[in-house]
Amino acid sequence: MFRIFRSASITSKVIPSVSASCSLGVEFRKSYPKSGPLSKVIRHHCGSIVSVAGMDGVKPVTVQNGNVQHEFHRNMTVQNGNSHHDTQRTFQVVVAATRNLGIGKDGELPWKLPSELKFFKEVTMTTSDPGKKNAVIMGRRTWESIPVKSRPLPGRLNVVLTRSGSFDLATAENVVICGSMNSALDLLAASPYCLSIEKVFVIGGGQVLSEALNAPGCEAIHFTDIETSVECDTFIPQINFSVFQPWYSSQPMVENNIRFSFVTYVRVRNNSETEHPDTVGNGETTDQHLQMDKFDVEKFSFLPKMIFEKHEEYIYLNLVQDILKNGAEKNDRTGTGTLSKFGCQMRFNLRQSFPLLTTKRVFWRGVVEELLWFISGSTNAKVLQEKGIHIWDGNASREYLDSVGLANREEGDLGPIYGFQWRHFGAEYTNMHDDYTGKGFDQLMDVIDKIKNNPDDRRIILSAWNPSDLKQMALPPCHMFAQFYVENGELSCQMYQRSADMGLGVPFNIASYSLLTCMIAQVCGLVPGEFIHVLGDAHVYMTHVRPLQEQLQKLPKPFPVLKINPLKKDIDSFVASDFKLVGYDPHYKIEMKMAV
């Protein structure tokens, strides 16, 4: 048993049936509904059952040499109770489980979660084509756990799996019976179901889920993650995370003292043999490693529309689209011109995946090395240049420094920018070579200390904005202010960015502060929660309009998963090789020129 359904009441139909036998040992049970299409249930002599639901236009069933052949699909036969077909229907699993993968207790659900039942109904009932419906596959015990007045589940084709020859079904409309998962998937791949059924969902019970969860035909798993400890006696196997990655994860919610969230995993690989490369370390990821990390699945339109559109990359893409359509034309410091919108927010869930954009390739190694450079307190652009990171070259050049009144500054010396303010706020800045150990206020260590010792403090702040130092900076901080928040063992970060270059800078900034949040969480013995990105002047440079229009044509792929060396507990001890990005297979790089 997997799920107790408490759906809205519907009226069951009691339908008289007439049986006829043939000498080949096949019994045809013809059930005639009071209204609607004819239902034909075929019982094979071995006791396993295959069923054909009544639908208008279904051709007759014939018996040849003891085998049942469905004339409505030329490539499908049923032999000894097992159907065979060239292609089977793929399917998606819907399941609620605890952290130790418990799904039931004493044949019932050990929780009552109205939002979970609502989610289940929406996922399994919603179709893109109003002329179609979805199918739900369940075991016999799951079917019997549904209150009589509520079955079959309305608005869906109910497929019940049973090998019991004595199993009888009074209702016929919208119900079919099959002897196995394979026979059900074969049946749904054949006419008329291939034309009338949009998506197939496996919903329980335990044995059926164990067979389906990691089967090759499983495209997605809609998982209700029960975070609160609940005693169970029925369990499902572990999801194979070498082939499945998160697509969407909701914010946690609490009902009836149970904390839970919804996570959808999608299949990205056909098997688990692919190894994932370490995408940081000695230089840029090699072409070979990129190929190893490439998904077998390229499009994810098989997801229900309501789930597909919940991918958090759409938060960024929709904001870009809004600015391109409605942004105010403004001049700017660089003379390039922008389309601008003021006061925006994006939220990214860090609990299951890492928000590195996929509609274009983001320079992950640059994100890691720059953040480590900030944490070190360095202001020397040459440190990054020596590692092949050139994102600060434009603001560190001789020409640029002279243009902003810093002619006395050595080339590469960016002044008291981010890292200096994080680690030495208030110290007098001289040049990039001097040792500032013990000078100024170390904001980063103060943040970590407060999170560890006073997590409810509302003053856990990291600020790069120091008005007295602005004129000494090659570029005043764009991402200038971060506040950290602790709840339920999770660390979240909200960052305010005064100036947000949507095309080039913001994808980098999302990844950088998400990574910082994950690092600080590990140092403080917490897990990552959310990254909230607040944008002041969110703008698109005129030179980025066409590249962004190109990017908007791309469909998101699953965000990667971030792995951090668990042995590192000191914020100053991290090196690039401590970070492993699993499953990053973005679209190609889109060139955008930096406005200086």
Coordinates of C-alpha atoms in Angstrom, one line a residue:
M1 CA 0.0 0.0 0.0
F2 CA 1.2 3.4 -0.8
R3 CA -1.4 6.1 -0.7
I4 CA -4.8 6.6 1.0
F5 CA -6.9 8.8 -1.3
R6 CA -9.5 11.1 0.1
S7 CA -10.7 12.5 -3.1
A8 CA -14.0 14.3 -3.7
S9 CA -16.9 11.9 -3.7
I10 CA -18.0 10.4 -7.0
T11 CA -20.8 8.0 -7.8
S12 CA -19.7 4.4 -8.5
K13 CA -21.6 2.5 -11.2
V14 CA -22.7 -1.1 -10.7
I15 CA -22.6 -2.6 -14.1
P16 CA -24.1 -6.0 -15.1
S17 CA -21.8 -8.3 -16.9
V18 CA -22.2 -11.3 -19.2
S19 CA -19.5 -13.9 -19.6
A20 CA -18.7 -16.0 -22.6
S21 CA -16.0 -18.7 -22.8
C22 CA -14.0 -20.1 -25.7
S23 CA -12.4 -23.5 -26.1
L24 CA -8.9 -21.8 -26.0
G25 CA -9.3 -21.0 -22.3
V26 CA -9.9 -17.3 -22.7
E27 CA -12.9 -15.8 -21.0
F28 CA -14.4 -12.7 -22.4
R29 CA -16.2 -10.6 -19.8
K30 CA -18.3 -8.0 -21.5
S31 CA -19.4 -5.2 -19.2
Y32 CA -21.9 -2.8 -20.5
P33 CA -22.0 0.6 -18.7
K34 CA -25.3 2.3 -18.2
S35 CA -23.9 5.0 -20.4
G36 CA -20.7 5.8 -22.2
P37 CA -18.4 3.5 -24.2
L38 CA -18.2 -0.2 -24.0
S39 CA -15.7 -1.8 -21.6
K40 CA -14.0 -5.1 -22.5
V41 CA -12.0 -7.0 -19.9
I42 CA -10.0 -9.9 -21.1
R43 CA -9.0 -12.7 -18.7
H44 CA -6.3 -15.1 -19.8
H45 CA -6.5 -18.7 -18.7
C46 CA -3.3 -18.5 -16.6
G47 CA -5.0 -16.1 -14.2
S48 CA -3.1 -12.9 -15.1
I49 CA -5.2 -10.2 -16.5
V50 CA -4.9 -7.7 -19.3
S51 CA -7.7 -5.2 -19.8
V52 CA -8.8 -3.0 -22.7
A53 CA -10.9 0.0 -21.6
G54 CA -13.9 0.8 -23.6
M55 CA -13.4 3.7 -25.9
D56 CA -15.3 4.7 -29.0
G57 CA -13.8 3.3 -32.2
V58 CA -11.9 0.4 -30.7
K59 CA -11.8 -2.5 -33.1
P60 CA -12.7 -6.1 -32.0
V61 CA -10.4 -8.4 -30.1
T62 CA -9.4 -11.6 -31.9
V63 CA -7.9 -14.9 -30.6
Q64 CA -5.2 -16.6 -32.7
N65 CA -3.5 -19.8 -31.6
G66 CA -4.3 -19.2 -28.0
N67 CA -2.9 -15.7 -28.0
V68 CA -4.9 -12.5 -27.8
Q69 CA -4.2 -10.0 -30.5
H70 CA -5.5 -6.5 -30.3
E71 CA -6.3 -5.5 -33.9
F72 CA -6.1 -1.8 -32.9
H73 CA -2.3 -1.9 -32.9
R74 CA -0.5 -4.1 -35.4
N75 CA 2.7 -4.5 -33.3
M76 CA 1.1 -5.5 -30.0
T77 CA 0.3 -9.0 -28.8
V78 CA -0.5 -10.5 -25.4
Q79 CA 1.1 -13.8 -24.8
N80 CA 0.6 -15.9 -21.7
G81 CA -0.7 -12.8 -20.0
N82 CA 2.3 -10.6 -20.9
S83 CA 2.0 -8.0 -23.6
H84 CA 4.8 -7.3 -26.0
H85 CA 5.2 -4.1 -27.9
D86 CA 8.0 -2.4 -29.9
T87 CA 7.9 0.6 -27.6
Q88 CA 6.5 1.2 -24.2
R89 CA 5.0 4.3 -22.7
T90 CA 7.4 6.2 -20.5
F91 CA 6.0 7.3 -17.1
Q92 CA 6.6 9.5 -14.1
V93 CA 6.4 8.5 -10.4
V94 CA 4.5 10.4 -7.8
V95 CA 5.5 9.5 -4.2
A96 CA 5.7 10.9 -0.7
A97 CA 8.4 9.5 1.6
T98 CA 10.4 10.3 4.7
R99 CA 14.1 11.0 4.7
N100 CA 14.7 7.2 5.2
L101 CA 12.3 6.5 2.4
G102 CA 9.3 5.3 4.4
I103 CA 6.0 5.6 2.6
G104 CA 3.5 3.9 4.9
K105 CA 2.6 2.4 8.2
D106 CA 0.1 -0.5 8.8
G107 CA -1.3 -0.1 5.3
E108 CA -2.0 3.6 5.6
L109 CA -0.3 6.9 5.1
P110 CA 1.2 8.0 8.4
W111 CA 0.6 11.7 7.7
K112 CA -2.3 14.0 6.7
L113 CA -1.1 16.7 4.5
P114 CA -3.9 18.6 2.5
S115 CA -1.3 20.4 0.4
E116 CA 0.3 17.1 -0.6
L117 CA -3.0 15.7 -1.7
K118 CA -3.7 18.9 -3.7
F119 CA -0.3 18.7 -5.3
F120 CA -0.9 15.0 -6.2
K121 CA -4.2 15.9 -7.8
E122 CA -2.8 18.8 -9.8
V123 CA 0.2 16.9 -11.1
T124 CA -1.8 13.8 -12.1
M125 CA -4.9 15.5 -13.5
T126 CA -3.5 18.5 -15.4
T127 CA -3.0 18.2 -19.1
S128 CA -1.8 20.6 -21.8
D129 CA -4.4 19.2 -24.3
P130 CA -7.9 19.6 -22.9
G131 CA -9.0 16.7 -25.1
K132 CA -6.8 14.3 -23.4
K133 CA -6.4 12.8 -19.9
N134 CA -3.6 11.2 -17.9
A135 CA -3.3 7.7 -16.6
V136 CA -2.4 6.6 -13.1
I137 CA -1.0 3.1 -12.5
M138 CA -1.4 1.5 -9.1
G139 CA -1.3 -1.8 -7.4
R140 CA -4.4 -3.7 -6.3
R141 CA -3.9 -2.8 -2.6
T142 CA -3.6 0.9 -3.4
W143 CA -6.8 0.7 -5.4
E144 CA -8.5 -1.0 -2.5
S145 CA -7.3 1.7 -0.1
I146 CA -9.2 4.3 -2.1
P147 CA -12.7 4.8 -0.5
V148 CA -15.3 3.2 -2.6
K149 CA -17.1 6.4 -3.2
S150 CA -13.9 8.0 -4.5
R151 CA -12.9 5.4 -7.0
P152 CA -11.9 5.4 -9.7
L153 CA -9.9 8.6 -9.3
P154 CA -11.8 11.1 -11.3
G155 CA -10.5 12.7 -14.5
R156 CA -7.8 10.0 -15.0
L157 CA -7.6 6.6 -16.5
N158 CA -7.1 4.2 -13.6
V159 CA -4.8 1.3 -14.4
V160 CA -4.8 -1.4 -11.7
L161 CA -2.1 -4.0 -11.6
T162 CA -3.0 -7.5 -10.2
R163 CA -2.2 -11.1 -10.9
S164 CA -5.1 -12.3 -8.9
G165 CA -7.5 -14.3 -11.1
S166 CA -10.3 -13.7 -8.6
F167 CA -10.0 -9.9 -8.7
D168 CA -13.3 -8.4 -9.8
L169 CA -14.1 -4.9 -10.8
A170 CA -17.6 -3.6 -10.7
T171 CA -16.9 -0.3 -12.4
A172 CA -15.7 -0.3 -15.9
E173 CA -15.5 3.2 -17.2
N174 CA -12.0 4.8 -16.8
V175 CA -10.6 1.6 -15.3
V176 CA -8.3 -1.0 -16.9
I177 CA -6.7 -4.1 -15.3
C178 CA -3.3 -5.4 -16.2
G179 CA -1.2 -8.3 -14.9
S180 CA 2.1 -6.4 -14.8
M181 CA 3.8 -3.1 -15.2
N182 CA 5.1 -4.0 -18.6
S183 CA 1.7 -5.1 -19.9
A184 CA 0.2 -1.8 -18.7
L185 CA 2.9 0.3 -20.4
D186 CA 2.5 -1.7 -23.6
L187 CA -1.3 -1.2 -23.5
L188 CA -0.9 2.6 -23.0
A189 CA 1.5 2.8 -25.9
A190 CA -1.1 1.3 -28.3
S191 CA -4.1 2.8 -29.9
P192 CA -6.4 4.2 -28.7
Y193 CA -4.5 5.2 -25.5
C194 CA -1.4 6.6 -27.4
L195 CA -3.8 9.2 -28.8
S196 CA -6.0 9.8 -25.7
I197 CA -3.6 9.6 -22.8
E198 CA -1.2 12.5 -22.4
K199 CA 1.0 11.4 -19.5
V200 CA 1.3 8.2 -17.3
F201 CA 2.0 8.4 -13.6
V202 CA 2.8 5.5 -11.3
I203 CA 1.4 6.2 -7.8
G204 CA 1.8 3.1 -5.7
G205 CA 2.0 0.9 -3.7
G206 CA 5.4 -0.2 -2.3
Q207 CA 6.1 -3.1 -4.6
V208 CA 5.0 -1.2 -7.7
L209 CA 7.1 1.8 -6.8
S210 CA 10.1 -0.4 -6.1
E211 CA 9.8 -1.7 -9.6
A212 CA 9.2 1.6 -11.3
L213 CA 11.3 4.1 -9.4
N214 CA 14.6 3.6 -11.2
A215 CA 13.3 1.7 -14.2
P216 CA 14.6 2.9 -17.6
G217 CA 11.1 4.1 -18.6
C218 CA 10.9 6.5 -15.6
E219 CA 11.3 10.0 -16.9
A220 CA 10.7 12.0 -13.7
I221 CA 10.0 11.5 -10.0
H222 CA 7.6 13.9 -8.2
F223 CA 8.8 13.5 -4.6
T224 CA 7.2 14.8 -1.5
D225 CA 10.1 15.1 0.9
I226 CA 8.8 14.4 4.4
E227 CA 11.5 16.0 6.6
T228 CA 9.9 15.3 10.0
S229 CA 10.7 11.9 11.4
V230 CA 7.7 9.5 11.0
E231 CA 7.6 5.8 11.8
C232 CA 7.0 3.6 8.8
D233 CA 7.0 -0.1 7.9
T234 CA 6.9 0.2 4.1
F235 CA 9.8 1.6 2.2
I236 CA 11.0 2.4 -1.3
P237 CA 14.5 2.1 -2.8
Q238 CA 16.9 5.0 -3.0
I239 CA 16.6 7.3 -6.0
N240 CA 19.6 6.8 -8.4
F241 CA 21.1 10.2 -8.3
S242 CA 23.6 9.3 -11.0
V243 CA 20.8 9.4 -13.5
F244 CA 18.3 11.8 -11.9
Q245 CA 18.8 15.4 -11.0
P246 CA 16.5 18.0 -9.4
W247 CA 14.4 20.1 -11.7
Y248 CA 12.4 22.0 -9.1
S249 CA 12.2 22.2 -5.3
S250 CA 9.6 24.1 -3.4
Q251 CA 10.1 26.0 -0.2
P252 CA 9.5 23.9 2.9
M253 CA 6.0 24.1 4.5
V254 CA 4.4 22.7 7.7
E255 CA 1.0 21.1 8.1
N256 CA -0.2 19.1 11.1
N257 CA 3.3 19.4 12.6
I258 CA 4.9 17.8 9.6
R259 CA 7.6 19.7 7.6
F260 CA 7.8 18.8 4.0
S261 CA 8.6 20.1 0.5
F262 CA 8.0 19.1 -3.1
V263 CA 11.0 18.1 -5.3
T264 CA 10.8 17.0 -8.9
Y265 CA 13.8 14.9 -10.2
V266 CA 14.3 14.3 -14.0
R267 CA 16.2 11.6 -15.8
V268 CA 19.3 13.1 -17.4
R269 CA 21.2 9.9 -18.2
N270 CA 20.1 6.5 -19.5
N271 CA 22.4 4.6 -17.2
S272 CA 24.6 5.1 -14.1
E273 CA 27.9 4.2 -15.7
T274 CA 28.9 7.9 -16.5
E275 CA 31.3 9.3 -14.1
H276 CA 31.1 13.0 -13.1
P277 CA 34.3 15.1 -13.5
D278 CA 35.6 17.5 -11.0
T279 CA 34.9 20.8 -12.8
V280 CA 37.3 22.9 -10.8
G281 CA 40.9 22.3 -10.0
N282 CA 43.8 22.2 -12.5
G283 CA 42.6 24.6 -15.2
E284 CA 39.4 24.7 -17.2
T285 CA 37.3 21.6 -17.6
T286 CA 38.6 19.5 -20.5
D287 CA 36.5 18.7 -23.5
Q288 CA 36.6 15.1 -22.5
H289 CA 35.3 15.8 -19.1
L290 CA 32.6 18.1 -20.6
Q291 CA 31.5 15.2 -22.8
M292 CA 31.5 12.9 -19.8
D293 CA 29.1 15.2 -17.9
K294 CA 26.8 15.7 -20.9
F295 CA 23.2 14.7 -20.4
D296 CA 21.7 11.9 -22.5
V297 CA 18.4 13.7 -22.2
E298 CA 18.3 17.1 -24.0
K299 CA 14.7 18.2 -23.7
F300 CA 12.4 18.0 -20.6
S301 CA 9.1 18.9 -22.1
F302 CA 7.7 15.6 -20.9
L303 CA 7.2 17.3 -17.5
P304 CA 3.7 18.6 -16.6
K305 CA 3.6 22.2 -17.7
M306 CA 3.0 23.4 -14.1
I307 CA 6.3 21.7 -13.1
F308 CA 8.3 22.6 -16.2
E309 CA 7.6 26.3 -15.6
K310 CA 8.7 26.2 -12.0
H311 CA 12.4 25.8 -12.9
E312 CA 14.0 28.7 -11.1
E313 CA 16.0 29.8 -14.2
Y314 CA 12.7 31.2 -15.5
I315 CA 12.9 33.8 -12.6
Y316 CA 16.0 35.2 -14.3
L317 CA 14.8 34.8 -17.8
N318 CA 11.4 36.4 -17.1
L319 CA 13.1 39.4 -15.5
V320 CA 15.3 39.8 -18.6
Q321 CA 12.3 39.6 -20.8
D322 CA 10.5 42.2 -18.8
I323 CA 13.4 44.6 -18.9
L324 CA 13.8 44.2 -22.7
K325 CA 10.0 44.8 -23.1
N326 CA 9.3 47.5 -20.5
G327 CA 12.7 48.8 -19.4
A328 CA 13.4 52.6 -19.3
E329 CA 16.1 53.8 -21.7
K330 CA 18.8 55.4 -19.7
N331 CA 22.3 56.7 -20.2
D332 CA 25.1 55.2 -18.0
R333 CA 28.6 55.8 -16.9
T334 CA 30.1 53.7 -19.7
G335 CA 28.2 55.6 -22.5
T336 CA 26.8 52.3 -23.8
G337 CA 23.2 53.0 -22.9
T338 CA 20.8 50.6 -21.0
L339 CA 17.3 49.4 -20.6
S340 CA 16.6 49.6 -16.9
K341 CA 14.1 48.6 -14.2
F342 CA 14.3 49.6 -10.6
G343 CA 13.7 47.3 -7.6
C344 CA 13.5 43.6 -8.5
Q345 CA 14.0 40.4 -6.6
M346 CA 14.9 36.8 -7.4
R347 CA 14.9 33.8 -5.0
F348 CA 16.9 30.6 -5.5
N349 CA 16.5 27.4 -3.5
L350 CA 19.9 26.0 -2.5
R351 CA 18.6 22.9 -0.7
Q352 CA 18.6 20.5 -3.7
S353 CA 20.6 22.1 -6.5
F354 CA 22.9 25.0 -7.3
P355 CA 21.7 28.0 -9.4
L356 CA 24.2 28.1 -12.2
L357 CA 22.4 29.2 -15.3
T358 CA 22.0 26.6 -18.1
T359 CA 20.6 28.7 -21.0
K360 CA 24.2 29.8 -21.5
R361 CA 27.5 28.5 -20.1
V362 CA 28.6 30.4 -17.0
F363 CA 32.3 30.6 -16.2
W364 CA 32.2 28.4 -13.1
R365 CA 35.9 28.3 -12.5
G366 CA 35.9 32.1 -12.6
V367 CA 33.2 32.2 -10.0
V368 CA 35.1 29.9 -7.7
E369 CA 38.5 31.6 -8.0
E370 CA 37.1 35.1 -7.7
L371 CA 35.2 34.3 -4.5
L372 CA 38.3 32.7 -3.0
W373 CA 40.2 35.8 -4.0
F374 CA 37.6 38.0 -2.2
I375 CA 37.7 35.8 0.9
S376 CA 41.5 36.1 1.0
G377 CA 41.2 39.9 1.1
S378 CA 43.3 40.4 -2.0
T379 CA 42.9 43.5 -4.2
N380 CA 45.5 42.4 -6.8
A381 CA 44.0 41.6 -10.2
K382 CA 47.3 39.9 -11.2
V383 CA 46.6 37.0 -8.7
L384 CA 43.5 36.1 -10.9
Q385 CA 45.4 36.8 -14.1
E386 CA 48.0 34.2 -13.2
K387 CA 45.2 31.6 -12.9
G388 CA 43.8 32.5 -16.3
I389 CA 40.9 34.6 -14.8
H390 CA 40.6 37.9 -16.7
I391 CA 37.3 39.2 -15.5
W392 CA 38.9 42.2 -13.7
D393 CA 41.4 43.1 -16.4
G394 CA 39.3 45.9 -17.8
N395 CA 39.1 47.7 -14.5
A396 CA 42.7 47.0 -13.6
S397 CA 44.3 48.3 -16.8
R398 CA 46.7 51.3 -16.9
E399 CA 44.3 53.1 -19.2
Y400 CA 41.3 52.6 -17.0
L401 CA 43.0 53.5 -13.7
D402 CA 44.3 56.7 -15.3
S403 CA 40.7 57.5 -16.5
V404 CA 39.2 57.4 -13.0
G405 CA 41.9 59.5 -11.3
L406 CA 44.1 56.6 -10.0
A407 CA 47.2 57.4 -12.1
N408 CA 49.4 56.8 -9.0
R409 CA 48.1 53.3 -8.7
E410 CA 50.1 50.4 -10.0
E411 CA 48.5 48.5 -12.8
G412 CA 46.4 45.6 -11.4
D413 CA 45.9 47.4 -8.0
L414 CA 42.1 47.7 -7.7
G415 CA 42.1 49.5 -4.4
P416 CA 40.0 48.7 -1.2
I417 CA 37.3 46.7 -3.1
Y418 CA 35.3 43.8 -1.9
G419 CA 37.8 41.5 -0.3
F420 CA 39.5 44.4 1.6
Q421 CA 36.2 45.6 3.0
W422 CA 35.1 42.1 4.0
R423 CA 38.3 41.4 5.9
H424 CA 39.8 44.8 6.9
F425 CA 36.9 47.3 7.0
G426 CA 38.0 50.7 8.3
A427 CA 41.8 50.0 7.8
E428 CA 43.8 52.6 5.9
Y429 CA 44.5 51.3 2.4
T430 CA 48.0 51.9 0.9
N431 CA 48.5 49.4 -1.9
M432 CA 47.9 45.8 -3.0
H433 CA 51.3 44.6 -1.7
D434 CA 51.1 45.6 2.0
D435 CA 50.1 43.1 4.7
Y436 CA 46.9 44.1 6.4
T437 CA 46.8 41.2 8.9
G438 CA 45.0 42.3 12.1
K439 CA 44.1 45.7 10.7
G440 CA 40.5 46.9 10.4
F441 CA 37.4 45.0 11.2
D442 CA 37.0 41.4 9.9
Q443 CA 33.4 41.3 8.9
L444 CA 33.5 37.8 7.4
M445 CA 34.7 36.3 10.7
D446 CA 32.2 38.4 12.6
V447 CA 29.4 36.9 10.4
I448 CA 30.6 33.4 11.0
D449 CA 30.9 34.0 14.8
K450 CA 27.4 35.4 15.0
I451 CA 25.9 32.5 13.0
K452 CA 27.6 30.0 15.3
N453 CA 26.9 31.7 18.6
N454 CA 23.9 34.0 18.1
P455 CA 22.0 32.7 15.1
D456 CA 18.9 34.8 15.8
D457 CA 20.9 38.0 15.6
R458 CA 19.4 40.5 13.1
R459 CA 22.8 42.1 12.5
I460 CA 24.6 39.4 10.7
I461 CA 25.8 41.7 8.0
L462 CA 28.5 41.7 5.4
S463 CA 29.0 45.1 3.7
A464 CA 31.4 46.1 0.9
W465 CA 30.0 49.7 0.8
N466 CA 32.4 52.0 2.6
P467 CA 31.7 55.7 1.5
S468 CA 35.1 56.9 2.8
D469 CA 37.0 54.5 0.5
L470 CA 34.9 54.8 -2.6
K471 CA 37.2 57.2 -4.4
Q472 CA 40.1 54.9 -3.9
M473 CA 38.3 51.9 -5.6
A474 CA 38.8 51.2 -9.2
L475 CA 35.1 50.3 -9.2
P476 CA 32.7 50.9 -6.3
P477 CA 31.0 47.7 -5.2
C478 CA 27.9 46.7 -7.3
H479 CA 27.0 43.8 -5.0
M480 CA 27.4 45.7 -1.8
F481 CA 25.4 44.3 1.1
A482 CA 24.5 40.8 2.4
Q483 CA 22.5 39.7 5.4
F484 CA 22.4 36.1 6.7
Y485 CA 19.5 34.4 8.3
V486 CA 19.3 31.1 10.3
E487 CA 16.1 28.9 10.6
N488 CA 15.6 25.2 11.2
G489 CA 19.3 24.5 10.8
E490 CA 19.4 26.3 7.4
L491 CA 21.4 29.3 6.4
S492 CA 20.0 31.8 3.9
C493 CA 21.5 34.9 2.4
Q494 CA 19.8 38.1 1.0
M495 CA 22.1 40.3 -1.0
Y496 CA 21.5 43.8 -2.3
Q497 CA 23.0 44.8 -5.6
R498 CA 22.8 48.5 -6.4
S499 CA 23.8 48.0 -10.1
A500 CA 22.9 44.8 -11.8
D501 CA 24.2 44.0 -15.3
M502 CA 21.6 41.3 -16.2
G503 CA 23.5 39.9 -19.2
L504 CA 27.1 39.5 -18.0
G505 CA 27.3 40.2 -14.2
V506 CA 24.1 38.9 -12.6
P507 CA 24.5 35.2 -13.6
F508 CA 28.0 35.4 -12.1
N509 CA 26.7 37.1 -8.9
I510 CA 23.9 34.6 -8.4
A511 CA 26.5 31.8 -8.4
S512 CA 29.0 33.6 -6.3
Y513 CA 26.7 34.5 -3.4
S514 CA 25.1 31.1 -3.5
L515 CA 28.5 29.5 -3.2
L516 CA 29.4 31.9 -0.4
T517 CA 26.2 30.8 1.4
C518 CA 27.0 27.2 1.0
M519 CA 30.6 27.6 2.2
I520 CA 29.5 29.6 5.3
A521 CA 26.8 27.0 6.0
Q522 CA 29.3 24.2 6.1
V523 CA 31.7 26.1 8.3
C524 CA 28.9 26.8 10.7
G525 CA 27.5 23.3 10.8
L526 CA 24.3 24.2 8.9
V527 CA 22.8 23.4 5.5
P528 CA 22.1 25.9 2.7
G529 CA 18.6 27.4 2.5
E530 CA 17.9 30.2 0.1
F531 CA 19.7 32.9 -1.8
I532 CA 17.6 36.0 -2.3
H533 CA 18.9 38.5 -4.8
V534 CA 17.6 42.1 -4.5
L535 CA 18.4 44.3 -7.5
G536 CA 18.4 48.1 -7.5
D537 CA 19.1 49.3 -11.0
A538 CA 18.6 46.1 -13.0
H539 CA 19.7 46.8 -16.5
V540 CA 20.5 45.4 -19.9
Y541 CA 23.2 47.1 -21.9
M542 CA 22.2 48.0 -25.5
T543 CA 25.1 45.9 -26.7
H544 CA 23.6 42.8 -24.9
V545 CA 20.1 43.0 -26.3
R546 CA 20.7 40.7 -29.2
P547 CA 22.7 38.1 -27.2
L548 CA 20.0 38.0 -24.5
Q549 CA 17.3 37.6 -27.1
E550 CA 19.3 34.6 -28.3
Q551 CA 19.5 33.3 -24.8
L552 CA 15.8 33.7 -24.2
Q553 CA 15.2 31.2 -27.0
K554 CA 16.9 28.4 -25.0
L555 CA 15.0 26.1 -22.7
P556 CA 16.5 25.5 -19.2
K557 CA 18.1 22.3 -18.2
P558 CA 18.4 20.9 -14.7
F559 CA 20.7 23.0 -12.4
P560 CA 23.8 21.1 -11.3
V561 CA 24.5 19.8 -7.8
L562 CA 27.3 21.3 -5.8
K563 CA 29.6 19.0 -3.7
I564 CA 32.0 20.6 -1.2
N565 CA 34.8 18.8 0.6
P566 CA 33.2 18.0 3.9
L567 CA 36.5 18.1 5.8
K568 CA 36.8 21.9 5.3
K569 CA 35.5 23.8 8.3
D570 CA 37.6 26.9 8.2
I571 CA 36.5 29.6 5.7
D572 CA 40.2 30.4 4.9
S573 CA 41.1 26.8 4.2
F574 CA 39.1 26.3 1.0
V575 CA 40.8 25.9 -2.4
A576 CA 39.3 25.5 -5.8
S577 CA 39.6 21.7 -5.8
D578 CA 37.3 21.5 -2.8
F579 CA 34.3 22.2 -5.0
K580 CA 32.8 19.7 -7.4
L581 CA 30.0 20.6 -9.7
V582 CA 28.0 17.5 -10.7
G583 CA 25.8 17.5 -13.8
Y584 CA 26.4 20.9 -15.4
D585 CA 25.4 20.5 -19.1
P586 CA 24.4 24.0 -20.2
H587 CA 23.7 25.4 -23.7
Y588 CA 26.7 27.0 -25.4
K589 CA 28.5 30.1 -24.3
I590 CA 27.0 33.4 -25.5
E591 CA 29.5 36.2 -26.0
M592 CA 28.7 39.5 -24.4
K593 CA 31.2 42.4 -24.3
M594 CA 31.8 44.0 -20.9
A595 CA 31.0 47.7 -20.7
V596 CA 33.9 49.5 -18.9

